Coordinates of C-alpha atoms and ligand atoms in Angstrom, one line a residue:
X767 CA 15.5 -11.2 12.3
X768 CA 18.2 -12.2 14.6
X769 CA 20.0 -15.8 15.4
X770 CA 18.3 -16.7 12.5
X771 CA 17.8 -20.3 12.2
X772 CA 19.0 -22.4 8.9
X773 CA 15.0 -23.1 8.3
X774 CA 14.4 -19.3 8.0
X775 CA 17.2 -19.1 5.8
X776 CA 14.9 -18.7 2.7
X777 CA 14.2 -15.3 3.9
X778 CA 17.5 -14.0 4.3
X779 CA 17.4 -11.3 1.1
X780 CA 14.6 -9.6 3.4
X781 CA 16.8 -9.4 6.6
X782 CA 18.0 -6.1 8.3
X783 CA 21.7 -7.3 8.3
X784 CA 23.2 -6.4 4.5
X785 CA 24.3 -9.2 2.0
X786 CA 25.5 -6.1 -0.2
X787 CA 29.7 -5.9 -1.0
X788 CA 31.0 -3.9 -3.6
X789 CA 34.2 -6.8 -3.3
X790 CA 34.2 -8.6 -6.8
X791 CA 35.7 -12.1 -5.7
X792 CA 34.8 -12.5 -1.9
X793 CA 33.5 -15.7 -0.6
X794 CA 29.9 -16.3 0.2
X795 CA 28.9 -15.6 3.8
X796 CA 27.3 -18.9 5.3
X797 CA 24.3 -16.9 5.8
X798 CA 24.3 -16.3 2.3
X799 CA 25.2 -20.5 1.4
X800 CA 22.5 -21.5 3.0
X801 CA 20.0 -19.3 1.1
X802 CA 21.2 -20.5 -2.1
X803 CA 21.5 -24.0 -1.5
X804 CA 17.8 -23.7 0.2
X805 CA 16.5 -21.9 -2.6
X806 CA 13.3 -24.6 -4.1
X807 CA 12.0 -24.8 -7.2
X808 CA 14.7 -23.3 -9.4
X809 CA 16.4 -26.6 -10.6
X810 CA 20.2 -27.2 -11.0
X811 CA 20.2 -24.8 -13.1
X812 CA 19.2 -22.0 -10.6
X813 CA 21.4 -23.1 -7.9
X814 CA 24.2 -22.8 -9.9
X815 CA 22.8 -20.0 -11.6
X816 CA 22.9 -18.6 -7.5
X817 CA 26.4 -19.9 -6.9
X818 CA 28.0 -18.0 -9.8
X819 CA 26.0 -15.1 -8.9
X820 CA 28.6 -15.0 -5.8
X821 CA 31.0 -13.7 -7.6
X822 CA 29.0 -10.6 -8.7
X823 CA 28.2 -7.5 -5.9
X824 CA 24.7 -7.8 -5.0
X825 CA 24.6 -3.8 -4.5
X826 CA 27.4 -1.4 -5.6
X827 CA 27.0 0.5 -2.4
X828 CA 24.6 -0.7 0.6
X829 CA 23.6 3.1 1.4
X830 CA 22.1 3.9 -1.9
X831 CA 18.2 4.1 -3.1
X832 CA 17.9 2.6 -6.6
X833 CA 16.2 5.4 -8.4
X834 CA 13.3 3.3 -9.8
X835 CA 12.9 2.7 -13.6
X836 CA 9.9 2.5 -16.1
X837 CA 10.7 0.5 -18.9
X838 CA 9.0 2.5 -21.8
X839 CA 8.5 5.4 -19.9
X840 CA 9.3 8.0 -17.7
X841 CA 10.6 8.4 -13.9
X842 CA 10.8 12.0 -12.3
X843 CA 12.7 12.7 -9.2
X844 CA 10.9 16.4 -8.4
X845 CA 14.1 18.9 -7.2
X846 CA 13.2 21.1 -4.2
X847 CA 13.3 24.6 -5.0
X848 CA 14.5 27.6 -3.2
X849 CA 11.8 27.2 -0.6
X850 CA 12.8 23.4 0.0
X851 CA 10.0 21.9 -1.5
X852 CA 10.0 19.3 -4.3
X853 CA 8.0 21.0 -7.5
X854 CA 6.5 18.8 -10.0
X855 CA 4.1 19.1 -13.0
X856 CA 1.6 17.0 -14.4
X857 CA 0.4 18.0 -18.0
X858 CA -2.8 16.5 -19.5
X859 CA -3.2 16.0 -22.5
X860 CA -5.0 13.7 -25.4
X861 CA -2.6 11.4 -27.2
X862 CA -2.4 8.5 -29.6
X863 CA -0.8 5.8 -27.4
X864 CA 0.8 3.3 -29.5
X865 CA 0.2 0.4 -27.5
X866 CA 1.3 -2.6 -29.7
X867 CA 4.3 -1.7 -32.6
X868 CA 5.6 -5.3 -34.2
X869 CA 5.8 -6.6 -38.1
X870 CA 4.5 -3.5 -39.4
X871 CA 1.7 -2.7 -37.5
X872 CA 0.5 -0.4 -35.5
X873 CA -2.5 -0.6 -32.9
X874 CA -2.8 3.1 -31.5
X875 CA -5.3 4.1 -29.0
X876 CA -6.8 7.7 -28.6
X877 CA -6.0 7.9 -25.0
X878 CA -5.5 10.7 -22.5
X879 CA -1.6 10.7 -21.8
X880 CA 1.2 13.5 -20.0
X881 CA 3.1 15.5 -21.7
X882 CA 5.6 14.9 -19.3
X883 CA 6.1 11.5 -20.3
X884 CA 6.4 12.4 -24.2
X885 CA 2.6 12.0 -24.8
X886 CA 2.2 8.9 -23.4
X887 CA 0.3 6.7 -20.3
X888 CA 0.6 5.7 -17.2
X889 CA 2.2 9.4 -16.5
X890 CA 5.8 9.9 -15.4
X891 CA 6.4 8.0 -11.9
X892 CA 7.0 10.8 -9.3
X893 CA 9.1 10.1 -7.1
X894 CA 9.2 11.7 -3.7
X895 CA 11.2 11.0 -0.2
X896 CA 10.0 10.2 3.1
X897 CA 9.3 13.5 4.6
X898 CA 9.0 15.6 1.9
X899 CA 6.8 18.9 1.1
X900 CA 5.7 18.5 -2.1
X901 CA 4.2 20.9 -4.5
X902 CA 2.3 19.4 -7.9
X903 CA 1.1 21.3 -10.8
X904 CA -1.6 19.8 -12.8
X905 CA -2.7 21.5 -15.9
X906 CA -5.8 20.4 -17.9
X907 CA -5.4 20.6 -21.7
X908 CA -8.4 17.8 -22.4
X909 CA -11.8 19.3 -22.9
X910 CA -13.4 18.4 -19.5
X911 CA -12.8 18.9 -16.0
X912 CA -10.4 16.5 -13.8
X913 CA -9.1 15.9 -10.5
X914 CA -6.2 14.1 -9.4
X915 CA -6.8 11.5 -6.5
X916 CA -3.5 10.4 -4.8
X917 CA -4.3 7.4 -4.5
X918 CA -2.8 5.6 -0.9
X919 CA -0.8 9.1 -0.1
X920 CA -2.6 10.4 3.2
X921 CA -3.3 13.9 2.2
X922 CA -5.6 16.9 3.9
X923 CA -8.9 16.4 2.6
X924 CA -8.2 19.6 0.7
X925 CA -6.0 17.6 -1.7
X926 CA -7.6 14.6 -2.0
X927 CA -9.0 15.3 -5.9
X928 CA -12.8 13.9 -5.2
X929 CA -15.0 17.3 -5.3
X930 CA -18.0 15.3 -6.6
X931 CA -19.0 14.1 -3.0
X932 CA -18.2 18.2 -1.8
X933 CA -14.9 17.4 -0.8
X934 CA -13.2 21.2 -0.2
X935 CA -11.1 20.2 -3.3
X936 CA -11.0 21.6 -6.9
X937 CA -11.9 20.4 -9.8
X938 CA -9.5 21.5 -12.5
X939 CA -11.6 23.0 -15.8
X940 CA -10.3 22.9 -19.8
X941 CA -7.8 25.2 -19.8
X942 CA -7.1 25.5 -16.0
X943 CA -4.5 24.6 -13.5
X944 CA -4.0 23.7 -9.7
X945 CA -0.9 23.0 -7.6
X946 CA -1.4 20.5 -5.0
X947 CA 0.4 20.8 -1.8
X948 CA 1.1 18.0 0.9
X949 CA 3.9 16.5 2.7
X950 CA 4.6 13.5 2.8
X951 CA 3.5 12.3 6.0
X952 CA 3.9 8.1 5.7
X953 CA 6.9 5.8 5.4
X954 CA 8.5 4.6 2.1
X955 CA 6.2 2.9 -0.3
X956 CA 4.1 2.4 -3.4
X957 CA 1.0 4.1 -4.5
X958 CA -0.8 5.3 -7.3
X959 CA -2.4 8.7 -8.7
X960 CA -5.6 9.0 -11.4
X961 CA -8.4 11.0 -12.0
X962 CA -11.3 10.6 -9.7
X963 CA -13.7 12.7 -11.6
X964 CA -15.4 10.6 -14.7
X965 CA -14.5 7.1 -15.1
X966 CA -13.9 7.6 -18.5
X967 CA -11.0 9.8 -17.7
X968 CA -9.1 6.9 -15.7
X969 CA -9.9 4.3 -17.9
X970 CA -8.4 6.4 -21.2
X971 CA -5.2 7.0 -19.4
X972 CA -5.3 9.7 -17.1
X973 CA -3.0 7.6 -14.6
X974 CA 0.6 7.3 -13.3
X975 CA 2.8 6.1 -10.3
X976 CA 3.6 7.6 -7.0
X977 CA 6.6 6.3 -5.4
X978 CA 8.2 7.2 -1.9
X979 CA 11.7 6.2 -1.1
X980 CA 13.3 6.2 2.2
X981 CA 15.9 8.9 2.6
X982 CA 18.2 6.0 3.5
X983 CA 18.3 2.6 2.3
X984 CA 18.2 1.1 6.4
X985 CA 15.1 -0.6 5.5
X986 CA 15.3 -4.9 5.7
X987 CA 14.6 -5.2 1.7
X988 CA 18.0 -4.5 0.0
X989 CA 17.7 -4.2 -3.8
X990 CA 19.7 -3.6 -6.7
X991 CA 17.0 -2.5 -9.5
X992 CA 13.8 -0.8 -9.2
X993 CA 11.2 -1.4 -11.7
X994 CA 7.5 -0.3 -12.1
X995 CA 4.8 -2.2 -14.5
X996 CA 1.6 -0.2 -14.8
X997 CA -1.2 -2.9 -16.0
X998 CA -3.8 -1.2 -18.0
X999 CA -6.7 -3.0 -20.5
X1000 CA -7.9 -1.6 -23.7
X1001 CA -11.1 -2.5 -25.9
X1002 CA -10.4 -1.6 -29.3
X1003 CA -12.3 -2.1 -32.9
X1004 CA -10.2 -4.5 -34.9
X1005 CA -11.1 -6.4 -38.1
X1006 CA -11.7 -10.2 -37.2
X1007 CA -12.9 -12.0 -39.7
X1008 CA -14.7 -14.7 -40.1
X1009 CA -15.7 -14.3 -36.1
X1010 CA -18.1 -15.6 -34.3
X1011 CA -20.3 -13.6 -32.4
X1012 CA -22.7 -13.9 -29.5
X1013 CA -24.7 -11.0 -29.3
X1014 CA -22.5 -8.2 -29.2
X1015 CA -19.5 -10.3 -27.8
X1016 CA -16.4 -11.6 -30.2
X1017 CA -16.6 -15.5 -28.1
X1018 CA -13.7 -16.7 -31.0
X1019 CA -11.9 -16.3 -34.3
X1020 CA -12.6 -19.3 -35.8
X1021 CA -9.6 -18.6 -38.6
X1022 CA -7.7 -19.9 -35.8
X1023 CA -8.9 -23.3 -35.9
X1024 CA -8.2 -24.4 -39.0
X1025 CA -4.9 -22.9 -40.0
X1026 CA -1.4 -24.4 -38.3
X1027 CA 0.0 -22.4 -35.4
X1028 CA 2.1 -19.6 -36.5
X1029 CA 3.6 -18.4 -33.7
X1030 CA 3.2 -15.1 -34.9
X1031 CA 2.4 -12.5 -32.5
X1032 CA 0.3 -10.1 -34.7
X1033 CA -1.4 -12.6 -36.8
X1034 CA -5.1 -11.8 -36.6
X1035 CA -3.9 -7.9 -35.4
X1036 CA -3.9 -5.3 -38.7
X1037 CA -3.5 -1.4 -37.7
X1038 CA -5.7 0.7 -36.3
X1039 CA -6.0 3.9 -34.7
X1040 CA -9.2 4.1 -32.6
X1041 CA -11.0 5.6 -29.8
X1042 CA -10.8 2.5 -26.7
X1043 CA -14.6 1.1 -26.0
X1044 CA -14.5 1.8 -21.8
X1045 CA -18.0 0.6 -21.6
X1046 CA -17.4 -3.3 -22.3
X1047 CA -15.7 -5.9 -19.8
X1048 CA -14.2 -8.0 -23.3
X1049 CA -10.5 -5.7 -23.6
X1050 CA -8.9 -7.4 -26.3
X1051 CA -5.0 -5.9 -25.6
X1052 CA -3.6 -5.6 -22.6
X1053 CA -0.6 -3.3 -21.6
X1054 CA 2.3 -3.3 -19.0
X1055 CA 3.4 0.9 -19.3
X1056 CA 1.1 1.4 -22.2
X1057 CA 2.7 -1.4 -24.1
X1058 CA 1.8 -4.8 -25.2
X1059 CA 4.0 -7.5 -25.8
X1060 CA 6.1 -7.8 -27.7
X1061 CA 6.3 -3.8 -28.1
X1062 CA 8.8 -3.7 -25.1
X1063 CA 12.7 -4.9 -24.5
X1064 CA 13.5 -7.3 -22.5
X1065 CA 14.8 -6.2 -19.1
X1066 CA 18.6 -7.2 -19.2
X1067 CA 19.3 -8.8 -14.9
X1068 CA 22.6 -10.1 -14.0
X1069 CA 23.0 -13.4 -11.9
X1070 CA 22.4 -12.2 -8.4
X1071 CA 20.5 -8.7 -9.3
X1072 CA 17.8 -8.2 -7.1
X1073 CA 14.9 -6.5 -8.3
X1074 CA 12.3 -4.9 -7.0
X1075 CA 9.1 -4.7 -9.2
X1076 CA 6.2 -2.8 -8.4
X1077 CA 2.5 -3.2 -10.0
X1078 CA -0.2 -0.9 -10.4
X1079 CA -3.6 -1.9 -11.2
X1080 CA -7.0 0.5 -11.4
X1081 CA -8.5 -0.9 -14.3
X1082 CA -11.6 -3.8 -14.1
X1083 CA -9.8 -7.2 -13.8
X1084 CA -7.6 -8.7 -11.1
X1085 CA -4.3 -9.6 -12.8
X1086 CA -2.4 -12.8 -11.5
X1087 CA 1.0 -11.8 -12.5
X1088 CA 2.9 -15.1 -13.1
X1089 CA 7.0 -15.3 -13.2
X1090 CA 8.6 -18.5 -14.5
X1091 CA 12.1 -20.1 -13.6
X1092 CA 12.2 -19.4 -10.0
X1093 CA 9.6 -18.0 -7.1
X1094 CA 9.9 -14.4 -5.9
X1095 CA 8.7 -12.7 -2.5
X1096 CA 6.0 -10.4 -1.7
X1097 CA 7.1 -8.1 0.1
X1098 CA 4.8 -4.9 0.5
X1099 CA 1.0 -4.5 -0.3
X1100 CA -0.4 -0.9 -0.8
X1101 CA 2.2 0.7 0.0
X1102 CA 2.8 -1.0 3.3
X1103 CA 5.3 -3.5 3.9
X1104 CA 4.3 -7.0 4.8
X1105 CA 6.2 -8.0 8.3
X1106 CA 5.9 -11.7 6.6
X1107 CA 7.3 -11.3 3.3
X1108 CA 5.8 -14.6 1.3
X1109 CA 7.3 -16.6 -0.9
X1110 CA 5.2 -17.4 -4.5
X1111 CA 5.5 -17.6 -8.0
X1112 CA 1.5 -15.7 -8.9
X1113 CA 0.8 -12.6 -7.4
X1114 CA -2.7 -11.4 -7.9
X1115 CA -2.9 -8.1 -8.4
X1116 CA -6.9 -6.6 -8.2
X1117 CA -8.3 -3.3 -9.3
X1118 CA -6.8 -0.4 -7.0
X1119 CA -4.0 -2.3 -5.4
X1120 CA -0.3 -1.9 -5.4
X1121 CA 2.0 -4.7 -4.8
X1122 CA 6.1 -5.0 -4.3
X1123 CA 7.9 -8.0 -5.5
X1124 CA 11.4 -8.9 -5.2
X1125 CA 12.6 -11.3 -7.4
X1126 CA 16.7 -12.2 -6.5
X1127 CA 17.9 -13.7 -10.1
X1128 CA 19.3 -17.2 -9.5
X1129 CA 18.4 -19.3 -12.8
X1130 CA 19.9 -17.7 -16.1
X1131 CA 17.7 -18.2 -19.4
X1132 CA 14.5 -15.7 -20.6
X1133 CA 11.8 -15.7 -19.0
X1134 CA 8.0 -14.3 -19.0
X1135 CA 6.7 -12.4 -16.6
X1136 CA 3.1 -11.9 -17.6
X1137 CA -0.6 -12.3 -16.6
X1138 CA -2.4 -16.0 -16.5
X1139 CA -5.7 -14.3 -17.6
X1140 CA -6.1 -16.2 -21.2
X1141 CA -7.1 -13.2 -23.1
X1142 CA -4.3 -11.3 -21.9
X1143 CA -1.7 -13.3 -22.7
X1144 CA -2.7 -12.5 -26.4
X1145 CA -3.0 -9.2 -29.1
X1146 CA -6.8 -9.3 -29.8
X1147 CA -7.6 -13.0 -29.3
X1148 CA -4.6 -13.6 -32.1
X1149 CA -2.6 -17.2 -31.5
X1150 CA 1.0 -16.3 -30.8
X1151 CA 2.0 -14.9 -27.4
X1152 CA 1.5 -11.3 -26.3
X1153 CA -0.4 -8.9 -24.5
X1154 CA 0.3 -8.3 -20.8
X1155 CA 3.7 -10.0 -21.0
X1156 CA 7.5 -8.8 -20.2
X1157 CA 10.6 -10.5 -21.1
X1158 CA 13.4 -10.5 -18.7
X1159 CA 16.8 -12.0 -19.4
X1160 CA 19.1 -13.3 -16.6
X1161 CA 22.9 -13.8 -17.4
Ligands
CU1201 CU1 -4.6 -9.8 -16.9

């Protein structure tokens, strides 16, 4: 985007020409004044909040990748081997996912996790490079056969991990193994694998993040931290009494109505350690990286950070993933980056897609980033805020 005028100026961060400086007290570029004055919707509060952010480096060094982060879990950057190709492994396994830990209690599904990511889901986040030959060794310790679908990557049909339609592609038995082998063939961007073999298996777990980075940071969308938030819904058995119930279906916890807010986050939740229902659409705890609020830490940003955040969904609802204090942009879909990166404050994000966010911190204070469904913004129905929610702190 050249001569760009002062209207466009709201898209500046996205621009090929690099706002980064590694110079701790240099003045503002004008490009960069008139993005921060034009910045809407943030207040006083964020423009100064964008003014004092000047004074910090937007990136240490305009050449590097971020190495992406998963708050609560696990990133791996596969090494190439002797042979020049990147080797990773994926080890499945069953696990008791502790998906909510606060005031003493525990909620812990049976779920099917990676041993690579210390018994937990989504999986480690691989991490690969444009370019790449890759090779992926996925060992079945659960007691029924799997493949792994990659999901966006364009693989031979070979590799694709669907063998129930007679795809040439394996499926992996109990006790069994199989190294997938690809290169990466498409530019830089976000996608997904899971198991494409059983619903059950995807639904319990048997998912992770597949990230690839450019070999140089050249690309238009300059950013400072890299974060993923894999969005996954659980139906568990918990004790709600009195409840009211329509059929089968909790419809409310009429405790709630009669006692004063607490503002407890836990309040109706006791522990439990169950196998997840998959077979019912009313999930009653919600997870960003196999954790519900407020399991996590908040995600400490400076004034002026830019972050990228990437979101996975392959579960059953559409998440609209809300951020307060200031708007963010859109900037890729599937993988693929948008040539118009939009400017919005809800991002919905539906069943099998991927979506990049960049969100340039201008208005100090803490702030929710979480999902505008009702029941996900809560622990099983219970009144105080929760569920599909992350805290991030700009100062
Ligand atoms: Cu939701």
């Amino acid at each position: 985007m050249k001569n760009m005028s002062p209207a466009d100026s709201t898209h500046l961060p996205l621009t090929d020409k690099p706002l980064a400086t590694s110079e701790p007290d240099r003045k503002a570029t004008p490009e960069e004044s008139r993005f921060l004055v034009s910045r809407r919707a943030v207040g006083l509060a964020g423009v100064l909040g964008g003014v004092l952010g000047f004074n910090r480096p937007v990136a240490a060094q305009a050449s590097a990748v971020p190495t992406p982060e998963t708050p609560s879990g696990t990133t791996v950057i596969p090494v190439a081997g002797s042979d020049g190709v990147k080797q990773a492994t994926l080890t499945v396994q069953f696990v008791n996912q502790v998906i909510l830990s606060a005031e003493g209690k525990q909620v812990v599904a049976q779920a099917i996790g990676f041993a690579e990511s210390g018994g937990t889901t989504p999986g480690p986040t691989l991490v690969f490079y444009e370019g790449d030959q890759v090779a992926i060794t996925v060992v079945n310790h659960i007691d029924q056969p799997f493949a792994i679908h990659w999901h966006g990557v364009m693989v031979p049909n070979s590799q694709d991990g669907v063998p129930e339609i007679g795809q040439p592609t394996p499926l992996i038995p109990p006790g069994g193994s199989y190294t997938y082998r690809y290169q990466i063939v498409q530019p830089a961007g976000t996608h997904m694998y899971h198991s494409h073999v059983d619903i059950r298996t995807e639904m319990l777990g048997l998912t992770g993040g597949f990230i690839i980075l450019p070999k140089n940071n050249t690309g238009p969308r300059k950013y400072d931290r890299d974060v993923i938030f894999w969005l996954h819904e659980w139906n568990l058995p918990q004790d709600l009494e009195p409840q009211i119930v329509v059929g089968n279906r909790i419809m409310a916890n009429p405790a709630l109505r009669d006692r004063p807010y607490t503002g407890s986050v836990v309040d109706t939740v006791n522990s439990v350690t169950a196998k997840p229902n998959w077979q019912v659409m009313d999930f009653n705890f919600t997870t960003m990286n196999g954790k519900a609020h407020p399991s996590h830490s908040p995600l400490q940003l400076r004034l002026g950070d830019r972050l990228r955040v990437r979101f996975f969904n392959i579960g059953m609802n559409t998440h609209p993933m809300h951020f307060h204090g200031q708007n963010f942009f859109h900037i890729a879909e599937d993988g693929v980056d948008l040539k118009q990166p939009q400017e919005m404050n809800t991002i919905e994000v539906a069943p099998g897609k991927t979506h990049d966010i960049l969100i340039t911190a201008t208005n100090p204070g803490i702030w929710p980033l979480h999902c505008h469904l009702a029941h996900h913004q809560a622990n099983n129905f219970s009144s105080g805020l929760a569920g599909m929610l992350f805290v991030i702190n700009i100062t």
